[in-house]
Amino acid sequence: MTTKSAPAANGAAAGAGGGKRRRGGRGWYAAAGALLVALLAVAVSSRSFLGTPSSSQGGCGCPAARKYTGMVEDCCCDYETVDSINEEVLHPILQDLVKLPFFRYFKVKLWCDCPFWPDDGMCRLRDCSVCECPENEFPEPFKNPYSGLSPDSMICQEGKPQAAVDKTLDSKVFKGWVETDNPWTSDDETDNNEMTYVNLQLNPERYTGYTGDSARRIWDSIYKENCPKYPSEELCHEKKALYKLISGLHSSISVHIAYDYLLDESTNSWGQNLPLLYDRVLKYPERVQNLYFTYLFVLGAVTKAADYLEQAEYNTGNPEDDLKTQSLVKQLLYHPKLRSACPKPFDEAKLWQGENGPELKQEIQKQFRNISATMDCVGCEKCRLWGKLQVLGLGTALKILFSVDGDYHLNQPLQLQRNEVIALFNLLNRLSESVKFVHEKGSSIEEVIKEQRPPTVEKSASKPNLKLDFL
């Protein structure tokens, strides 16, 4: 996220005026009542970080409503429902799910040359390094070759125009994990010789000290070259969606930096850096809105692929863990509260309309592949790991929602790699954690900052505020 976004106002301003005070009578009581109402309005607005700016006040001069309320822009669910469903259903299930062996191990290519510029970035903490898995640790079935769909077994769905989005998936499509590259991402997912497995539980996403010009160049490349924020009148829905997805992912990464931050390097003290959370995310309403958008976009992909994901094989060689994984996946996909409150988080059919749909899709697909390739330029191992995982997860969501490709594999049934599903659910969990943390801290963050900003934390937080961290 660039630093040019307009900061949010901290609440609606309120004021009161009055004439001369009368002694006794209704006029005095009316004036006193008006003053009391005005003072209460000031108190409420000063305590509500999520209040709208004064320019958004109604014509009567009353303070506007809470900022994050109503429908999430371009989605089919409102903020209150997202917060409720996330806290009650999604977050608890996802937290258990990603700890299980199937979702714990991610296959990644960590050593790659940057295709765009010499890799000169370094991070200064030992927490940058990644602990790779020895071969005897990750599940035995992960080592076996894929046994998936052959070209002859693919059944085309008739009657779909070229630019249309396939809104349905063949419920019997899963016949084993496949080995095929994702058209939305740049990594050669079939090149197993250069890939290694990483235990995500031993390599958490957190602050690493990877800052400065190298980290800034990553985000500058992503935003300026591949995902620019065009003037609103020139922004089509598809390009706007791409920008919001990257912005939402960036916001989520910033939230995790603030959530697990090195407060004092001399004592190796880690904790929450709430001033950083405010400065990087909560201060800018657009960034929070885009976080919710990205969360619902990915959730929409998982919801669309529910039948496929229900039938998928979560085999790690441990029957007890595998059964639990299958059970939790089904709970998440078909939970009655999720199905009733937010049955379709994102409506993908609104995109790629018109005669330019296929060309526009190819353009944005190319931009996202460039963003994916940019992850090879990240100069911090752990940042590269989580960058690649989350971009692959987002690319998998794009693949599910827009499974009709303009030039290749027209109307074929959905095919996913095991690694794509691992990335998809881990990304959904990361976004779920970010939404929960923002919801919990957002409304009272200013008061918390005033109470919890001692000199030690302020000193450690001041440096990153001047730079653009990756992790």
Tab-separated table of C-alpha atoms in Angstrom:
chain	number	residue	atom	x	y	z
A	1	MET	CA	0.000	0.000	0.000
A	2	THR	CA	1.329	3.369	-0.868
A	3	THR	CA	1.608	6.066	1.717
A	4	LYS	CA	-0.491	8.495	-0.329
A	5	SER	CA	-3.901	7.321	0.871
A	6	ALA	CA	-5.906	9.993	2.571
A	7	PRO	CA	-6.037	9.489	6.335
A	8	ALA	CA	-9.350	9.031	8.032
A	9	ALA	CA	-10.845	11.707	10.186
A	10	ASN	CA	-11.189	10.637	13.772
A	11	GLY	CA	-14.829	11.381	14.151
A	12	ALA	CA	-17.449	13.915	13.282
A	13	ALA	CA	-17.001	17.341	14.733
A	14	ALA	CA	-19.812	18.749	16.777
A	15	GLY	CA	-20.444	22.171	18.117
A	16	ALA	CA	-23.126	24.280	19.659
A	17	GLY	CA	-23.977	27.897	19.761
A	18	GLY	CA	-26.441	29.828	21.785
A	19	GLY	CA	-27.795	33.219	22.449
A	20	LYS	CA	-27.938	35.094	25.680
A	21	ARG	CA	-28.837	33.065	28.705
A	22	ARG	CA	-32.286	33.778	30.047
A	23	ARG	CA	-33.119	33.616	33.673
A	24	GLY	CA	-35.678	30.858	34.072
A	25	GLY	CA	-38.306	29.922	31.535
A	26	ARG	CA	-38.335	27.482	28.670
A	27	GLY	CA	-35.566	29.259	26.730
A	28	TRP	CA	-32.962	28.498	29.398
A	29	TYR	CA	-33.938	24.818	29.545
A	30	ALA	CA	-33.887	24.553	25.755
A	31	ALA	CA	-30.413	26.069	25.582
A	32	ALA	CA	-29.132	23.838	28.366
A	33	GLY	CA	-30.607	20.791	26.653
A	34	ALA	CA	-29.002	21.721	23.348
A	35	LEU	CA	-25.640	22.202	25.039
A	36	LEU	CA	-25.920	18.828	26.772
A	37	VAL	CA	-26.749	17.103	23.491
A	38	ALA	CA	-23.795	18.807	21.807
A	39	LEU	CA	-21.410	17.770	24.584
A	40	LEU	CA	-22.635	14.192	24.384
A	41	ALA	CA	-22.144	14.246	20.617
A	42	VAL	CA	-18.555	15.447	21.055
A	43	ALA	CA	-17.865	12.762	23.646
A	44	VAL	CA	-19.280	10.001	21.490
A	45	SER	CA	-17.444	11.112	18.350
A	46	SER	CA	-14.124	11.487	20.155
A	47	ARG	CA	-14.374	7.922	21.461
A	48	SER	CA	-15.382	6.384	18.130
A	49	PHE	CA	-12.338	5.872	15.933
A	50	LEU	CA	-14.514	4.419	13.203
A	51	GLY	CA	-16.721	7.515	12.930
A	52	THR	CA	-17.031	9.129	9.527
A	53	PRO	CA	-15.286	12.419	8.688
A	54	SER	CA	-17.076	15.674	9.354
A	55	SER	CA	-17.616	16.155	5.610
A	56	SER	CA	-19.888	13.106	5.713
A	57	GLN	CA	-22.319	14.614	8.200
A	58	GLY	CA	-25.971	14.752	7.375
A	59	GLY	CA	-27.639	17.985	6.406
A	60	CYS	CA	-28.873	18.491	9.947
A	61	GLY	CA	-25.316	18.604	11.275
A	62	CYS	CA	-25.696	15.372	13.241
A	63	PRO	CA	-22.681	13.051	13.470
A	64	ALA	CA	-22.730	10.383	10.752
A	65	ALA	CA	-23.043	6.687	11.466
A	66	ARG	CA	-20.289	4.216	12.331
A	67	LYS	CA	-17.804	3.947	9.465
A	68	TYR	CA	-17.735	0.219	8.830
A	69	THR	CA	-21.398	-0.611	8.637
A	70	GLY	CA	-23.671	-1.752	5.860
A	71	MET	CA	-22.624	-3.772	2.819
A	72	VAL	CA	-18.964	-4.308	2.035
A	73	GLU	CA	-18.400	-2.571	-1.299
A	74	ASP	CA	-18.796	-4.879	-4.323
A	75	CYS	CA	-19.654	-7.819	-2.055
A	76	CYS	CA	-22.827	-9.554	-0.927
A	77	CYS	CA	-22.367	-9.346	2.841
A	78	ASP	CA	-22.295	-6.533	5.410
A	79	TYR	CA	-19.573	-5.661	7.907
A	80	GLU	CA	-21.573	-6.668	10.973
A	81	THR	CA	-22.305	-10.112	9.532
A	82	VAL	CA	-18.676	-10.625	8.508
A	83	ASP	CA	-17.482	-9.805	12.030
A	84	SER	CA	-20.108	-12.040	13.622
A	85	ILE	CA	-19.616	-15.026	11.307
A	86	ASN	CA	-15.838	-14.684	11.462
A	87	GLU	CA	-15.752	-14.679	15.252
A	88	GLU	CA	-18.353	-17.405	15.816
A	89	VAL	CA	-17.696	-19.778	12.923
A	90	LEU	CA	-14.820	-19.199	10.534
A	91	HIS	CA	-11.973	-18.103	12.792
A	92	PRO	CA	-12.265	-21.000	15.302
A	93	ILE	CA	-12.519	-23.627	12.548
A	94	LEU	CA	-9.664	-22.178	10.493
A	95	GLN	CA	-7.400	-21.950	13.532
A	96	ASP	CA	-7.818	-25.691	14.127
A	97	LEU	CA	-7.632	-26.566	10.452
A	98	VAL	CA	-4.274	-24.948	9.616
A	99	LYS	CA	-2.581	-26.736	12.521
A	100	LEU	CA	-3.393	-30.157	11.091
A	101	PRO	CA	-0.683	-31.921	9.026
A	102	PHE	CA	-2.386	-31.516	5.644
A	103	PHE	CA	-2.468	-27.706	5.875
A	104	ARG	CA	0.702	-27.365	7.920
A	105	TYR	CA	3.170	-28.219	5.148
A	106	PHE	CA	3.574	-25.943	2.136
A	107	LYS	CA	5.703	-26.660	-0.925
A	108	VAL	CA	7.644	-23.595	-2.052
A	109	LYS	CA	10.526	-22.523	-4.237
A	110	LEU	CA	12.573	-20.331	-1.907
A	111	TRP	CA	15.714	-19.792	-3.982
A	112	CYS	CA	14.896	-17.865	-7.120
A	113	ASP	CA	16.575	-15.065	-8.999
A	114	CYS	CA	14.597	-11.858	-9.191
A	115	PRO	CA	13.430	-11.502	-12.815
A	116	PHE	CA	13.177	-7.703	-12.634
A	117	TRP	CA	16.242	-6.344	-10.777
A	118	PRO	CA	19.313	-7.546	-8.822
A	119	ASP	CA	18.253	-8.900	-5.450
A	120	ASP	CA	20.029	-6.686	-2.930
A	121	GLY	CA	17.544	-6.790	-0.099
A	122	MET	CA	18.459	-8.092	3.312
A	123	CYS	CA	16.652	-8.334	6.614
A	124	ARG	CA	18.491	-7.837	9.840
A	125	LEU	CA	16.847	-10.409	12.123
A	126	ARG	CA	17.517	-14.108	12.356
A	127	ASP	CA	13.723	-14.482	12.261
A	128	CYS	CA	13.991	-13.870	8.501
A	129	SER	CA	15.313	-17.366	7.875
A	130	VAL	CA	13.056	-20.329	7.160
A	131	CYS	CA	13.337	-23.713	8.824
A	132	GLU	CA	12.870	-26.305	6.093
A	133	CYS	CA	11.440	-29.760	6.702
A	134	PRO	CA	13.633	-32.837	6.511
A	135	GLU	CA	12.216	-35.467	4.151
A	136	ASN	CA	11.104	-37.732	6.985
A	137	GLU	CA	8.897	-35.026	8.531
A	138	PHE	CA	6.295	-34.051	5.943
A	139	PRO	CA	3.534	-36.540	5.054
A	140	GLU	CA	4.484	-39.532	2.934
A	141	PRO	CA	1.545	-39.092	0.486
A	142	PHE	CA	2.917	-35.634	-0.361
A	143	LYS	CA	5.968	-37.323	-1.910
A	144	ASN	CA	3.933	-39.468	-4.288
A	145	PRO	CA	3.279	-38.371	-7.858
A	146	TYR	CA	-0.084	-36.817	-8.550
A	147	SER	CA	-2.814	-39.024	-9.981
A	148	GLY	CA	-5.372	-36.636	-11.387
A	149	LEU	CA	-7.599	-36.070	-14.384
A	150	SER	CA	-6.389	-37.020	-17.829
A	151	PRO	CA	-7.303	-34.786	-20.780
A	152	ASP	CA	-9.659	-37.506	-22.079
A	153	SER	CA	-11.677	-37.519	-18.860
A	154	MET	CA	-12.473	-33.800	-18.941
A	155	ILE	CA	-16.099	-33.074	-19.771
A	156	CYS	CA	-16.883	-29.671	-21.252
A	157	GLN	CA	-19.951	-27.811	-20.127
A	158	GLU	CA	-21.980	-26.751	-23.141
A	159	GLY	CA	-23.636	-23.439	-23.840
A	160	LYS	CA	-21.181	-21.132	-22.047
A	161	PRO	CA	-20.190	-18.001	-24.023
A	162	GLN	CA	-16.460	-17.347	-24.131
A	163	ALA	CA	-16.408	-14.363	-21.759
A	164	ALA	CA	-18.890	-15.808	-19.257
A	165	VAL	CA	-17.950	-16.902	-15.777
A	166	ASP	CA	-18.737	-20.487	-14.910
A	167	LYS	CA	-20.883	-20.115	-11.777
A	168	THR	CA	-21.274	-23.844	-11.198
A	169	LEU	CA	-18.786	-26.641	-10.688
A	170	ASP	CA	-19.218	-30.309	-11.495
A	171	SER	CA	-19.843	-31.898	-8.099
A	172	LYS	CA	-18.124	-35.110	-9.239
A	173	VAL	CA	-15.036	-33.433	-10.637
A	174	PHE	CA	-12.529	-34.407	-7.949
A	175	LYS	CA	-10.607	-37.504	-9.036
A	176	GLY	CA	-7.336	-36.880	-7.269
A	177	TRP	CA	-4.902	-34.011	-6.960
A	178	VAL	CA	-3.539	-32.825	-10.280
A	179	GLU	CA	-0.215	-31.393	-11.339
A	180	THR	CA	-0.898	-28.378	-13.499
A	181	ASP	CA	0.280	-24.793	-13.372
A	182	ASN	CA	-2.036	-22.031	-12.238
A	183	PRO	CA	-2.585	-19.552	-15.123
A	184	TRP	CA	-2.783	-16.710	-12.599
A	185	THR	CA	0.634	-17.284	-10.976
A	186	SER	CA	4.196	-17.366	-12.276
A	187	ASP	CA	5.785	-20.258	-10.372
A	188	ASP	CA	6.239	-23.564	-12.158
A	189	GLU	CA	4.273	-25.638	-9.679
A	190	THR	CA	5.285	-28.863	-11.412
A	191	ASP	CA	9.010	-28.307	-10.938
A	192	ASN	CA	9.360	-30.418	-7.804
A	193	ASN	CA	13.158	-30.597	-7.985
A	194	GLU	CA	13.496	-26.932	-6.985
A	195	MET	CA	10.790	-26.932	-4.330
A	196	THR	CA	11.000	-27.741	-0.651
A	197	TYR	CA	8.423	-28.326	2.076
A	198	VAL	CA	8.125	-25.872	4.952
A	199	ASN	CA	6.287	-26.348	8.239
A	200	LEU	CA	4.195	-23.176	8.460
A	201	GLN	CA	3.642	-23.601	12.198
A	202	LEU	CA	7.397	-23.314	12.764
A	203	ASN	CA	7.713	-20.300	10.457
A	204	PRO	CA	4.942	-17.884	11.505
A	205	GLU	CA	4.182	-14.681	9.654
A	206	ARG	CA	5.532	-11.878	11.822
A	207	TYR	CA	7.817	-8.831	11.845
A	208	THR	CA	11.263	-9.674	10.437
A	209	GLY	CA	12.990	-6.294	10.118
A	210	TYR	CA	12.888	-6.454	6.323
A	211	THR	CA	12.482	-2.741	5.600
A	212	GLY	CA	13.951	0.061	3.540
A	213	ASP	CA	14.518	0.439	-0.182
A	214	SER	CA	14.251	-3.257	-1.043
A	215	ALA	CA	10.892	-3.740	0.670
A	216	ARG	CA	9.636	-0.419	-0.699
A	217	ARG	CA	10.637	-1.424	-4.219
A	218	ILE	CA	8.535	-4.592	-3.941
A	219	TRP	CA	5.349	-2.706	-3.129
A	220	ASP	CA	6.148	0.114	-5.546
A	221	SER	CA	6.503	-2.425	-8.348
A	222	ILE	CA	3.235	-4.095	-7.410
A	223	TYR	CA	1.206	-0.906	-7.200
A	224	LYS	CA	2.734	1.349	-9.831
A	225	GLU	CA	3.452	-1.175	-12.581
A	226	ASN	CA	0.864	-3.914	-12.127
A	227	CYS	CA	-1.944	-2.617	-9.978
A	228	PRO	CA	-2.152	1.184	-10.203
A	229	LYS	CA	-4.956	3.078	-8.557
A	230	TYR	CA	-6.436	4.783	-11.573
A	231	PRO	CA	-8.627	7.905	-11.324
A	232	SER	CA	-12.068	6.713	-10.294
A	233	GLU	CA	-13.685	7.721	-13.582
A	234	GLU	CA	-11.229	5.527	-15.518
A	235	LEU	CA	-11.393	2.534	-13.215
A	236	CYS	CA	-13.348	-0.431	-14.535
A	237	HIS	CA	-14.739	-2.971	-12.080
A	238	GLU	CA	-12.103	-5.578	-12.903
A	239	LYS	CA	-9.082	-3.320	-12.388
A	240	LYS	CA	-10.656	-1.881	-9.279
A	241	ALA	CA	-11.105	-5.424	-7.950
A	242	LEU	CA	-7.433	-6.254	-8.582
A	243	TYR	CA	-6.308	-3.116	-6.765
A	244	LYS	CA	-8.587	-3.859	-3.820
A	245	LEU	CA	-7.377	-7.454	-3.595
A	246	ILE	CA	-3.728	-6.400	-3.413
A	247	SER	CA	-4.520	-3.555	-1.030
A	248	GLY	CA	-6.482	-5.926	1.207
A	249	LEU	CA	-3.653	-8.459	1.191
A	250	HIS	CA	-1.156	-5.684	1.986
A	251	SER	CA	-3.357	-4.525	4.872
A	252	SER	CA	-3.522	-8.069	6.233
A	253	ILE	CA	0.269	-8.405	6.099
A	254	SER	CA	0.591	-5.089	7.949
A	255	VAL	CA	-1.850	-6.323	10.593
A	256	HIS	CA	0.260	-9.430	11.191
A	257	ILE	CA	3.414	-7.341	11.484
A	258	ALA	CA	1.715	-5.241	14.156
A	259	TYR	CA	0.213	-8.279	15.882
A	260	ASP	CA	3.528	-10.102	16.317
A	261	TYR	CA	6.166	-7.370	16.583
A	262	LEU	CA	9.647	-7.240	18.095
A	263	LEU	CA	9.059	-4.587	20.742
A	264	ASP	CA	12.523	-4.778	22.299
A	265	GLU	CA	15.372	-6.445	20.419
A	266	SER	CA	17.727	-6.387	23.426
A	267	THR	CA	15.368	-8.591	25.473
A	268	ASN	CA	13.785	-10.392	22.495
A	269	SER	CA	10.411	-9.148	23.675
A	270	TRP	CA	7.531	-9.709	21.229
A	271	GLY	CA	4.008	-8.353	21.416
A	272	GLN	CA	1.349	-6.206	19.802
A	273	ASN	CA	2.408	-2.885	18.310
A	274	LEU	CA	-0.904	-1.030	18.362
A	275	PRO	CA	0.496	2.340	17.240
A	276	LEU	CA	1.853	0.591	14.145
A	277	LEU	CA	-1.528	-1.035	13.526
A	278	TYR	CA	-3.140	2.395	13.626
A	279	ASP	CA	-0.489	4.117	11.505
A	280	ARG	CA	-0.438	1.434	8.809
A	281	VAL	CA	-4.056	0.283	8.590
A	282	LEU	CA	-6.704	1.713	10.886
A	283	LYS	CA	-5.836	5.303	10.065
A	284	TYR	CA	-6.986	4.713	6.483
A	285	PRO	CA	-10.603	3.505	6.087
A	286	GLU	CA	-9.951	2.382	2.518
A	287	ARG	CA	-7.358	-0.123	3.709
A	288	VAL	CA	-9.761	-1.666	6.198
A	289	GLN	CA	-12.523	-1.795	3.582
A	290	ASN	CA	-10.187	-3.539	1.146
A	291	LEU	CA	-9.205	-6.057	3.827
A	292	TYR	CA	-12.866	-7.024	4.228
A	293	PHE	CA	-13.283	-7.133	0.448
A	294	THR	CA	-10.324	-9.499	0.026
A	295	TYR	CA	-11.597	-11.702	2.854
A	296	LEU	CA	-15.031	-12.036	1.235
A	297	PHE	CA	-13.479	-12.580	-2.208
A	298	VAL	CA	-11.431	-15.545	-0.950
A	299	LEU	CA	-14.357	-16.829	1.112
A	300	GLY	CA	-16.482	-16.593	-2.039
A	301	ALA	CA	-14.004	-18.827	-3.875
A	302	VAL	CA	-14.046	-21.401	-1.073
A	303	THR	CA	-17.849	-21.310	-1.036
A	304	LYS	CA	-18.072	-21.775	-4.807
A	305	ALA	CA	-15.736	-24.769	-4.691
A	306	ALA	CA	-17.536	-26.321	-1.710
A	307	ASP	CA	-18.532	-29.566	-3.457
A	308	TYR	CA	-15.026	-30.017	-4.852
A	309	LEU	CA	-13.332	-29.275	-1.539
A	310	GLU	CA	-15.705	-31.557	0.347
A	311	GLN	CA	-14.742	-34.503	-1.847
A	312	ALA	CA	-11.020	-33.740	-1.911
A	313	GLU	CA	-8.608	-36.219	-0.346
A	314	TYR	CA	-6.842	-34.829	2.713
A	315	ASN	CA	-4.546	-37.791	3.030
A	316	THR	CA	-1.394	-37.517	5.164
A	317	GLY	CA	-1.080	-41.143	6.232
A	318	ASN	CA	-2.593	-40.484	9.654
A	319	PRO	CA	-6.252	-41.648	9.573
A	320	GLU	CA	-7.224	-39.776	12.740
A	321	ASP	CA	-5.816	-36.442	11.532
A	322	ASP	CA	-7.202	-36.967	8.032
A	323	LEU	CA	-10.700	-37.634	9.342
A	324	LYS	CA	-10.540	-34.542	11.520
A	325	THR	CA	-9.366	-32.469	8.539
A	326	GLN	CA	-12.244	-33.713	6.385
A	327	SER	CA	-14.713	-33.004	9.193
A	328	LEU	CA	-13.474	-29.451	9.799
A	329	VAL	CA	-13.493	-28.653	6.064
A	330	LYS	CA	-17.142	-29.777	5.867
A	331	GLN	CA	-18.035	-27.779	8.971
A	332	LEU	CA	-16.559	-24.660	7.410
A	333	LEU	CA	-18.126	-25.184	3.977
A	334	TYR	CA	-21.628	-26.049	5.130
A	335	HIS	CA	-22.016	-24.330	8.477
A	336	PRO	CA	-25.685	-23.272	8.752
A	337	LYS	CA	-24.838	-19.832	10.156
A	338	LEU	CA	-22.521	-19.072	7.233
A	339	ARG	CA	-24.999	-20.454	4.704
A	340	SER	CA	-27.900	-18.416	6.068
A	341	ALA	CA	-26.106	-15.155	6.893
A	342	CYS	CA	-23.744	-14.886	3.916
A	343	PRO	CA	-24.547	-17.596	1.344
A	344	LYS	CA	-22.686	-15.871	-1.523
A	345	PRO	CA	-19.918	-13.591	-0.207
A	346	PHE	CA	-18.860	-12.369	-3.660
A	347	ASP	CA	-20.693	-12.375	-7.002
A	348	GLU	CA	-18.083	-13.039	-9.669
A	349	ALA	CA	-20.641	-12.856	-12.502
A	350	LYS	CA	-20.501	-9.055	-12.374
A	351	LEU	CA	-17.022	-9.076	-13.883
A	352	TRP	CA	-15.737	-9.659	-17.434
A	353	GLN	CA	-18.974	-8.451	-18.997
A	354	GLY	CA	-19.080	-7.024	-22.504
A	355	GLU	CA	-17.203	-7.766	-25.688
A	356	ASN	CA	-13.841	-6.777	-24.194
A	357	GLY	CA	-14.182	-9.274	-21.345
A	358	PRO	CA	-11.692	-11.901	-22.610
A	359	GLU	CA	-9.021	-9.305	-23.489
A	360	LEU	CA	-9.436	-7.545	-20.147
A	361	LYS	CA	-9.163	-10.845	-18.322
A	362	GLN	CA	-5.915	-11.682	-20.105
A	363	GLU	CA	-4.523	-8.257	-19.235
A	364	ILE	CA	-5.330	-8.578	-15.543
A	365	GLN	CA	-4.169	-12.179	-15.476
A	366	LYS	CA	-0.808	-11.032	-16.844
A	367	GLN	CA	-0.623	-8.281	-14.202
A	368	PHE	CA	-1.287	-10.784	-11.430
A	369	ARG	CA	1.366	-13.146	-12.811
A	370	ASN	CA	3.826	-10.246	-12.658
A	371	ILE	CA	2.838	-9.653	-9.032
A	372	SER	CA	3.421	-13.353	-8.385
A	373	ALA	CA	6.850	-13.170	-10.046
A	374	THR	CA	7.718	-10.133	-7.918
A	375	MET	CA	7.663	-12.404	-4.852
A	376	ASP	CA	10.975	-13.850	-6.108
A	377	CYS	CA	12.490	-10.401	-5.562
A	378	VAL	CA	11.721	-10.348	-1.833
A	379	GLY	CA	15.068	-10.397	-0.039
A	380	CYS	CA	13.862	-12.081	3.156
A	381	GLU	CA	13.253	-15.828	3.207
A	382	LYS	CA	10.284	-15.774	5.563
A	383	CYS	CA	8.728	-12.796	3.777
A	384	ARG	CA	9.190	-14.618	0.480
A	385	LEU	CA	7.580	-17.754	1.928
A	386	TRP	CA	4.453	-15.965	3.133
A	387	GLY	CA	4.345	-13.706	0.109
A	388	LYS	CA	4.399	-16.694	-2.235
A	389	LEU	CA	1.847	-18.618	-0.171
A	390	GLN	CA	-0.644	-15.776	0.026
A	391	VAL	CA	-0.262	-14.736	-3.615
A	392	LEU	CA	-0.761	-18.384	-4.635
A	393	GLY	CA	-3.826	-18.503	-2.361
A	394	LEU	CA	-5.189	-15.388	-4.042
A	395	GLY	CA	-4.335	-16.817	-7.461
A	396	THR	CA	-6.209	-19.993	-6.510
A	397	ALA	CA	-9.256	-17.923	-5.528
A	398	LEU	CA	-9.073	-16.162	-8.907
A	399	LYS	CA	-8.747	-19.524	-10.646
A	400	ILE	CA	-11.853	-20.861	-8.874
A	401	LEU	CA	-14.018	-17.792	-9.371
A	402	PHE	CA	-12.952	-17.234	-12.975
A	403	SER	CA	-12.353	-20.803	-14.067
A	404	VAL	CA	-13.202	-20.087	-17.702
A	405	ASP	CA	-10.009	-18.998	-19.409
A	406	GLY	CA	-10.331	-16.844	-22.528
A	407	ASP	CA	-7.880	-18.866	-24.625
A	408	TYR	CA	-7.104	-22.131	-22.900
A	409	HIS	CA	-9.070	-24.984	-21.294
A	410	LEU	CA	-12.471	-23.528	-22.138
A	411	ASN	CA	-15.220	-24.661	-19.760
A	412	GLN	CA	-13.194	-27.483	-18.249
A	413	PRO	CA	-14.012	-28.745	-14.770
A	414	LEU	CA	-12.050	-27.180	-11.947
A	415	GLN	CA	-8.686	-28.774	-11.235
A	416	LEU	CA	-6.616	-27.860	-8.208
A	417	GLN	CA	-3.234	-28.868	-6.913
A	418	ARG	CA	-2.844	-29.942	-3.334
A	419	ASN	CA	-0.515	-26.989	-2.781
A	420	GLU	CA	-3.139	-24.555	-4.108
A	421	VAL	CA	-5.718	-25.751	-1.582
A	422	ILE	CA	-3.150	-25.522	1.216
A	423	ALA	CA	-2.363	-21.948	0.184
A	424	LEU	CA	-6.055	-21.055	-0.192
A	425	PHE	CA	-7.061	-22.130	3.316
A	426	ASN	CA	-3.968	-20.636	4.934
A	427	LEU	CA	-4.666	-17.318	3.192
A	428	LEU	CA	-8.280	-17.430	4.372
A	429	ASN	CA	-7.017	-18.020	7.907
A	430	ARG	CA	-4.578	-15.102	7.670
A	431	LEU	CA	-7.359	-12.791	6.472
A	432	SER	CA	-9.680	-14.107	9.173
A	433	GLU	CA	-7.100	-13.297	11.851
A	434	SER	CA	-6.607	-9.806	10.436
A	435	VAL	CA	-10.341	-9.050	10.310
A	436	LYS	CA	-10.762	-10.269	13.886
A	437	PHE	CA	-7.856	-8.194	15.200
A	438	VAL	CA	-8.990	-5.060	13.361
A	439	HIS	CA	-12.547	-5.513	14.625
A	440	GLU	CA	-11.386	-5.986	18.206
A	441	LYS	CA	-8.970	-3.047	18.270
A	442	GLY	CA	-10.519	-0.637	15.806
A	443	SER	CA	-13.140	1.124	17.903
A	444	SER	CA	-10.881	1.885	20.868
A	445	ILE	CA	-7.450	2.106	19.252
A	446	GLU	CA	-6.807	5.809	19.940
A	447	GLU	CA	-7.411	5.427	23.671
A	448	VAL	CA	-5.305	2.268	23.760
A	449	ILE	CA	-2.445	4.040	21.973
A	450	LYS	CA	-2.490	6.873	24.511
A	451	GLU	CA	-2.408	4.389	27.384
A	452	GLN	CA	0.107	1.926	25.913
A	453	ARG	CA	2.612	4.149	24.123
A	454	PRO	CA	5.513	4.306	26.592
A	455	PRO	CA	8.891	5.532	25.328
A	456	THR	CA	10.224	1.991	24.673
A	457	VAL	CA	7.375	1.044	22.375
A	458	GLU	CA	7.288	4.478	20.772
A	459	LYS	CA	10.960	4.224	19.947
A	460	SER	CA	10.623	0.784	18.378
A	461	ALA	CA	7.523	1.798	16.459
A	462	SER	CA	8.890	5.047	15.086
A	463	LYS	CA	11.362	3.549	12.637
A	464	PRO	CA	8.993	1.259	10.725
A	465	ASN	CA	6.505	4.107	10.399
A	466	LEU	CA	9.007	5.885	8.151
A	467	LYS	CA	9.611	2.841	5.996
A	468	LEU	CA	7.588	0.268	4.135
A	469	ASP	CA	7.948	-3.146	5.724
A	470	PHE	CA	7.136	-6.374	3.955
A	471	LEU	CA	7.016	-8.531	7.072
